[in-house]
XYZ file of N, CA and C in Angstrom:
396
model
N 74.139 23.682 23.438
C 75.085 22.671 23.008
C 76.517 23.007 23.415
N 76.813 24.256 23.608
C 78.132 24.682 24.055
C 77.977 25.372 25.403
N 77.934 24.602 26.479
C 77.640 25.196 27.783
C 78.628 26.268 28.215
N 79.866 26.157 27.789
C 80.857 27.158 28.159
C 80.502 28.552 27.661
N 79.736 28.606 26.554
C 79.314 29.901 26.005
C 78.278 30.586 26.893
N 77.664 29.830 27.789
C 76.558 30.371 28.591
C 76.906 30.573 30.061
N 78.117 30.245 30.450
C 78.513 30.381 31.855
C 78.393 31.826 32.316
N 78.680 32.767 31.438
C 78.615 34.185 31.829
C 77.189 34.636 32.138
N 76.181 33.918 31.650
C 74.782 34.258 31.920
C 74.266 33.586 33.188
N 75.052 32.685 33.719
C 74.672 31.944 34.915
C 74.366 32.902 36.059
N 73.271 32.666 36.764
C 73.004 33.504 37.918
C 71.549 33.593 38.303
N 71.324 34.351 39.332
C 70.001 34.573 39.888
C 69.510 35.927 39.392
N 68.336 35.951 38.785
C 67.796 37.178 38.210
C 66.497 37.548 38.914
N 66.450 38.759 39.429
C 65.254 39.287 40.067
C 64.501 40.119 39.033
N 63.197 39.989 38.986
C 62.411 40.707 37.997
C 62.018 42.106 38.462
N 62.250 42.386 39.727
C 62.003 43.705 40.291
C 62.971 43.888 41.442
N 63.178 45.093 41.923
C 64.073 45.272 43.071
C 63.596 44.442 44.264
N 64.534 43.954 45.039
C 64.206 43.105 46.185
C 63.299 43.839 47.160
N 62.294 43.125 47.636
C 61.368 43.663 48.631
C 61.307 42.704 49.806
N 61.639 43.179 50.981
C 61.650 42.335 52.178
C 60.260 41.900 52.600
N 59.229 42.570 52.102
C 57.862 42.212 52.483
C 57.216 41.213 51.528
N 57.983 40.693 50.561
C 57.439 39.734 49.593
C 58.261 38.447 49.610
N 57.581 37.327 49.580
C 58.244 36.019 49.568
C 58.761 35.739 48.161
N 60.042 35.404 48.027
C 60.596 35.072 46.715
C 60.171 33.675 46.248
N 59.817 33.589 44.987
C 59.603 32.301 44.323
C 60.652 32.234 43.227
N 61.522 31.249 43.311
C 62.603 31.114 42.333
C 62.262 29.977 41.385
N 62.215 30.284 40.107
C 61.933 29.298 39.068
C 63.261 28.841 38.459
N 63.418 27.521 38.333
C 64.641 26.938 37.772
C 64.247 26.099 36.562
N 64.712 26.495 35.389
C 64.357 25.822 34.139
C 65.026 24.459 34.019
N 64.574 23.700 33.047
C 65.111 22.361 32.827
C 66.143 22.310 31.722
N 66.471 21.094 31.332
C 67.485 20.815 30.310
C 67.142 21.507 28.996
N 68.121 22.167 28.420
C 68.023 22.847 27.129
C 66.854 23.838 27.089
N 66.616 24.492 28.203
C 65.546 25.487 28.281
C 66.114 26.770 28.873
N 65.251 27.727 29.089
C 65.646 28.981 29.729
C 64.454 29.498 30.522
N 64.604 30.618 31.224
C 63.524 31.101 32.091
C 62.216 31.433 31.379
N 62.248 31.569 30.066
C 61.010 31.902 29.350
C 59.921 30.853 29.545
N 60.308 29.624 29.867
C 59.281 28.594 30.076
C 58.387 28.921 31.275
N 58.864 29.775 32.172
C 58.114 30.121 33.381
C 57.298 31.398 33.227
N 57.380 32.063 32.115
C 56.758 33.373 31.940
C 55.256 33.340 32.230
N 54.531 32.401 31.679
C 53.078 32.330 31.891
C 52.745 32.009 33.343
N 53.529 31.129 33.953
C 53.290 30.768 35.352
C 53.511 31.967 36.276
N 54.604 32.652 36.056
C 54.908 33.824 36.887
C 53.839 34.900 36.700
N 53.419 35.113 35.470
C 52.392 36.121 35.204
C 51.081 35.755 35.897
N 50.728 34.476 35.874
C 49.494 34.040 36.529
C 49.580 34.231 38.042
N 50.721 33.906 38.626
C 50.887 34.095 40.072
C 50.832 35.569 40.447
N 51.493 36.397 39.666
C 51.516 37.828 39.961
C 50.140 38.465 39.773
N 49.326 37.911 38.883
C 47.992 38.450 38.629
C 46.971 37.999 39.667
N 47.302 36.975 40.438
C 46.369 36.484 41.455
C 46.198 37.550 42.536
N 44.953 37.910 42.861
C 44.757 38.984 43.835
C 45.237 38.646 45.251
N 45.277 37.387 45.607
C 45.767 36.985 46.933
C 47.283 36.843 46.968
N 47.828 36.181 45.950
C 49.266 35.893 45.937
C 50.114 37.034 45.392
N 49.669 37.651 44.328
C 50.455 38.662 43.639
C 51.101 39.709 44.540
N 50.344 40.313 45.445
C 50.947 41.331 46.303
C 51.917 40.779 47.353
N 51.962 39.464 47.521
C 52.785 38.877 48.582
C 54.041 38.174 48.080
N 54.238 38.111 46.756
C 55.366 37.354 46.206
C 56.193 38.211 45.251
N 57.403 37.724 45.000
C 58.263 38.271 43.953
C 58.863 37.092 43.212
N 58.889 37.171 41.897
C 59.384 36.069 41.076
C 60.829 36.313 40.670
N 61.643 35.285 40.865
C 63.046 35.306 40.470
C 63.292 34.111 39.563
N 64.406 34.160 38.860
C 64.784 33.055 37.981
C 66.250 32.716 38.196
N 66.531 31.414 38.184
C 67.926 30.986 38.201
C 68.238 30.461 36.814
N 69.266 31.007 36.204
C 69.689 30.642 34.856
C 71.034 29.936 34.953
N 71.180 28.836 34.244
C 72.417 28.065 34.275
C 72.609 27.372 32.927
N 73.847 27.062 32.556
C 74.092 26.319 31.314
C 73.773 24.843 31.548
N 72.809 24.327 30.822
C 72.320 22.971 31.108
C 73.256 21.858 30.652
N 74.285 22.180 29.915
C 75.207 21.149 29.461
C 76.310 20.824 30.459
N 76.319 21.507 31.580
C 77.331 21.253 32.608
C 76.742 20.366 33.702
N 77.569 19.771 34.540
C 77.059 18.879 35.591
C 76.072 19.577 36.529
N 75.052 18.845 36.915
C 74.019 19.361 37.813
C 74.636 19.841 39.122
N 75.633 19.130 39.614
C 76.266 19.513 40.880
C 76.915 20.888 40.768
N 77.533 21.178 39.639
C 78.141 22.503 39.441
C 77.074 23.589 39.449
N 76.005 23.369 38.697
C 74.932 24.362 38.635
C 74.277 24.552 39.995
N 74.141 23.478 40.732
C 73.565 23.552 42.076
C 74.464 24.359 43.011
N 75.755 24.141 42.900
C 76.715 24.883 43.717
C 76.661 26.369 43.393
N 76.596 26.699 42.095
C 76.521 28.110 41.690
C 75.226 28.739 42.197
N 74.144 27.985 42.168
C 72.863 28.491 42.655
C 72.962 28.805 44.153
N 73.540 27.881 44.899
C 73.706 28.089 46.345
C 74.569 29.326 46.613
N 75.626 29.500 45.829
C 76.497 30.670 45.991
C 75.763 31.966 45.642
N 74.959 31.930 44.580
C 74.196 33.120 44.183
C 73.207 33.511 45.274
N 72.550 32.526 45.873
C 71.623 32.803 46.971
C 72.360 33.388 48.178
N 73.508 32.823 48.495
C 74.286 33.311 49.643
C 74.749 34.752 49.414
N 75.194 35.063 48.199
C 75.630 36.425 47.885
C 74.470 37.411 47.973
N 73.309 37.013 47.443
C 72.152 37.899 47.522
C 71.718 38.092 48.966
N 71.715 37.025 49.734
C 71.335 37.124 51.148
C 72.269 38.083 51.878
N 73.551 37.983 51.608
C 74.525 38.871 52.252
C 74.271 40.333 51.887
N 73.822 40.546 50.654
C 73.580 41.908 50.192
C 72.269 42.493 50.723
N 71.189 41.684 50.732
C 69.881 42.241 51.087
C 69.437 41.937 52.514
N 70.024 40.908 53.128
C 69.619 40.536 54.488
C 70.824 40.076 55.299
N 71.816 40.950 55.465
C 73.035 40.538 56.167
C 72.805 40.157 57.629
N 71.768 40.709 58.238
C 71.474 40.386 59.642
C 70.743 39.050 59.787
N 70.175 38.547 58.690
C 69.460 37.274 58.729
C 68.113 37.337 59.420
N 67.475 38.508 59.421
C 66.194 38.628 60.114
C 65.024 38.947 59.190
N 65.203 38.799 57.897
C 64.143 39.051 56.932
C 63.278 37.793 56.800
N 62.026 37.821 57.263
C 61.197 36.617 57.209
C 60.907 36.153 55.784
N 60.824 37.072 54.829
C 60.568 36.673 53.446
C 61.724 35.842 52.905
N 62.947 36.264 53.196
C 64.111 35.521 52.693
C 64.212 34.145 53.340
N 63.645 33.992 54.519
C 63.657 32.698 55.207
C 62.611 31.740 54.651
N 61.695 32.244 53.812
C 60.595 31.432 53.283
C 60.614 31.324 51.767
N 61.780 31.314 51.180
C 61.904 31.219 49.730
C 61.278 29.916 49.231
N 60.563 30.008 48.122
C 60.026 28.834 47.440
C 60.861 28.616 46.186
N 61.248 27.374 45.926
C 62.009 27.064 44.724
C 61.189 26.073 43.906
N 60.953 26.424 42.643
C 60.166 25.596 41.738
C 61.066 25.206 40.585
N 61.241 23.918 40.360
C 62.109 23.462 39.286
C 61.418 22.477 38.383
N 61.851 22.452 37.137
C 61.324 21.491 36.173
C 62.474 20.652 35.635
N 62.300 19.349 35.646
C 63.278 18.431 35.076
C 64.642 18.626 35.756
N 65.670 18.967 35.005
C 66.985 19.175 35.600
C 66.939 20.301 36.632
N 66.108 21.288 36.385
C 65.923 22.372 37.356
C 65.361 21.849 38.665
N 64.556 20.791 38.600
C 64.037 20.164 39.808
C 65.147 19.516 40.618
N 66.120 18.929 39.925
C 67.264 18.347 40.620
C 68.099 19.427 41.302
N 68.286 20.538 40.599
C 69.046 21.648 41.173
C 68.304 22.237 42.371
N 66.992 22.371 42.245
C 66.183 22.880 43.356
C 66.265 21.926 44.545
N 66.172 20.647 44.279
C 66.222 19.645 45.355
C 67.552 19.705 46.102
N 68.625 19.955 45.374
C 69.941 20.017 46.009
C 70.075 21.224 46.934
N 69.191 22.209 46.807
C 69.247 23.373 47.689
C 68.635 23.071 49.053
N 67.748 22.098 49.092
C 67.013 21.828 50.330
C 67.374 20.484 50.959
N 68.303 19.768 50.355
C 68.713 18.462 50.855
C 70.113 18.554 51.447
N 70.264 18.057 52.643
C 71.580 18.027 53.267
C 71.832 16.601 53.746
N 72.682 15.908 53.027
C 72.921 14.503 53.359
C 74.120 14.312 54.285
N 74.918 15.364 54.453
C 76.164 15.268 55.222
C 76.959 14.080 54.694
N 77.331 13.123 55.538
C 78.076 11.959 55.044
C 77.230 10.693 55.072
N 75.908 10.837 55.182
C 75.021 9.680 55.238
C 75.132 8.823 53.983
N 75.104 9.458 52.796
C 75.210 8.701 51.554
C 76.537 7.950 51.503
N 77.613 8.637 51.828
C 78.954 8.051 51.805
C 79.020 6.812 52.695
N 78.554 6.945 53.923
C 78.602 5.825 54.872
C 77.709 4.677 54.419
N 76.537 4.980 53.911
C 75.614 3.942 53.451
C 76.200 3.196 52.264
N 76.739 3.932 51.314
C 77.306 3.319 50.113
C 78.452 2.382 50.476
N 79.393 2.849 51.277
C 80.543 2.022 51.581
C 80.224 0.916 52.561
N 79.247 1.099 53.411
C 78.829 0.012 54.302
C 78.254 -1.135 53.478
N 77.410 -0.819 52.470
C 76.833 -1.875 51.643
C 77.890 -2.462 50.708
N 78.830 -1.659 50.236
C 79.876 -2.166 49.341
C 80.808 -3.117 50.087
N 81.087 -2.842 51.343
C 81.973 -3.692 52.122
C 81.302 -5.008 52.524
N 79.979 -4.996 52.598
C 79.247 -6.191 52.998
C 78.948 -7.126 51.843
N 79.287 -6.753 50.618
C 78.982 -7.626 49.484
C 80.172 -8.431 49.061
């Protein structure tokens, strides 16, 4: 209810030290939730004999009372900072294959990481507004 109280917890959390040989799966919680909602899912994935040895589970935590665009921007910045720290050369294949799983508002934040509209939305909106 007081998102400003939770800004300091905002960030990307790794459950184990980064491993270049494991594909990261980042879980993003929804509105008024936290990463605990993903605990059973992450445990099931890690226990799978095929997937478990090939993945690492991460969580993105954000204050859900703030605008989605802000949280999405912070998520993108957290990923960029981690990439700079663990893969500055940009040649780690695992980091190039990150999976992002989001629920509800977390799904919107996840979607904003993989969508690049450039100025398409802007041009479309104003083209239709000028024609009406």
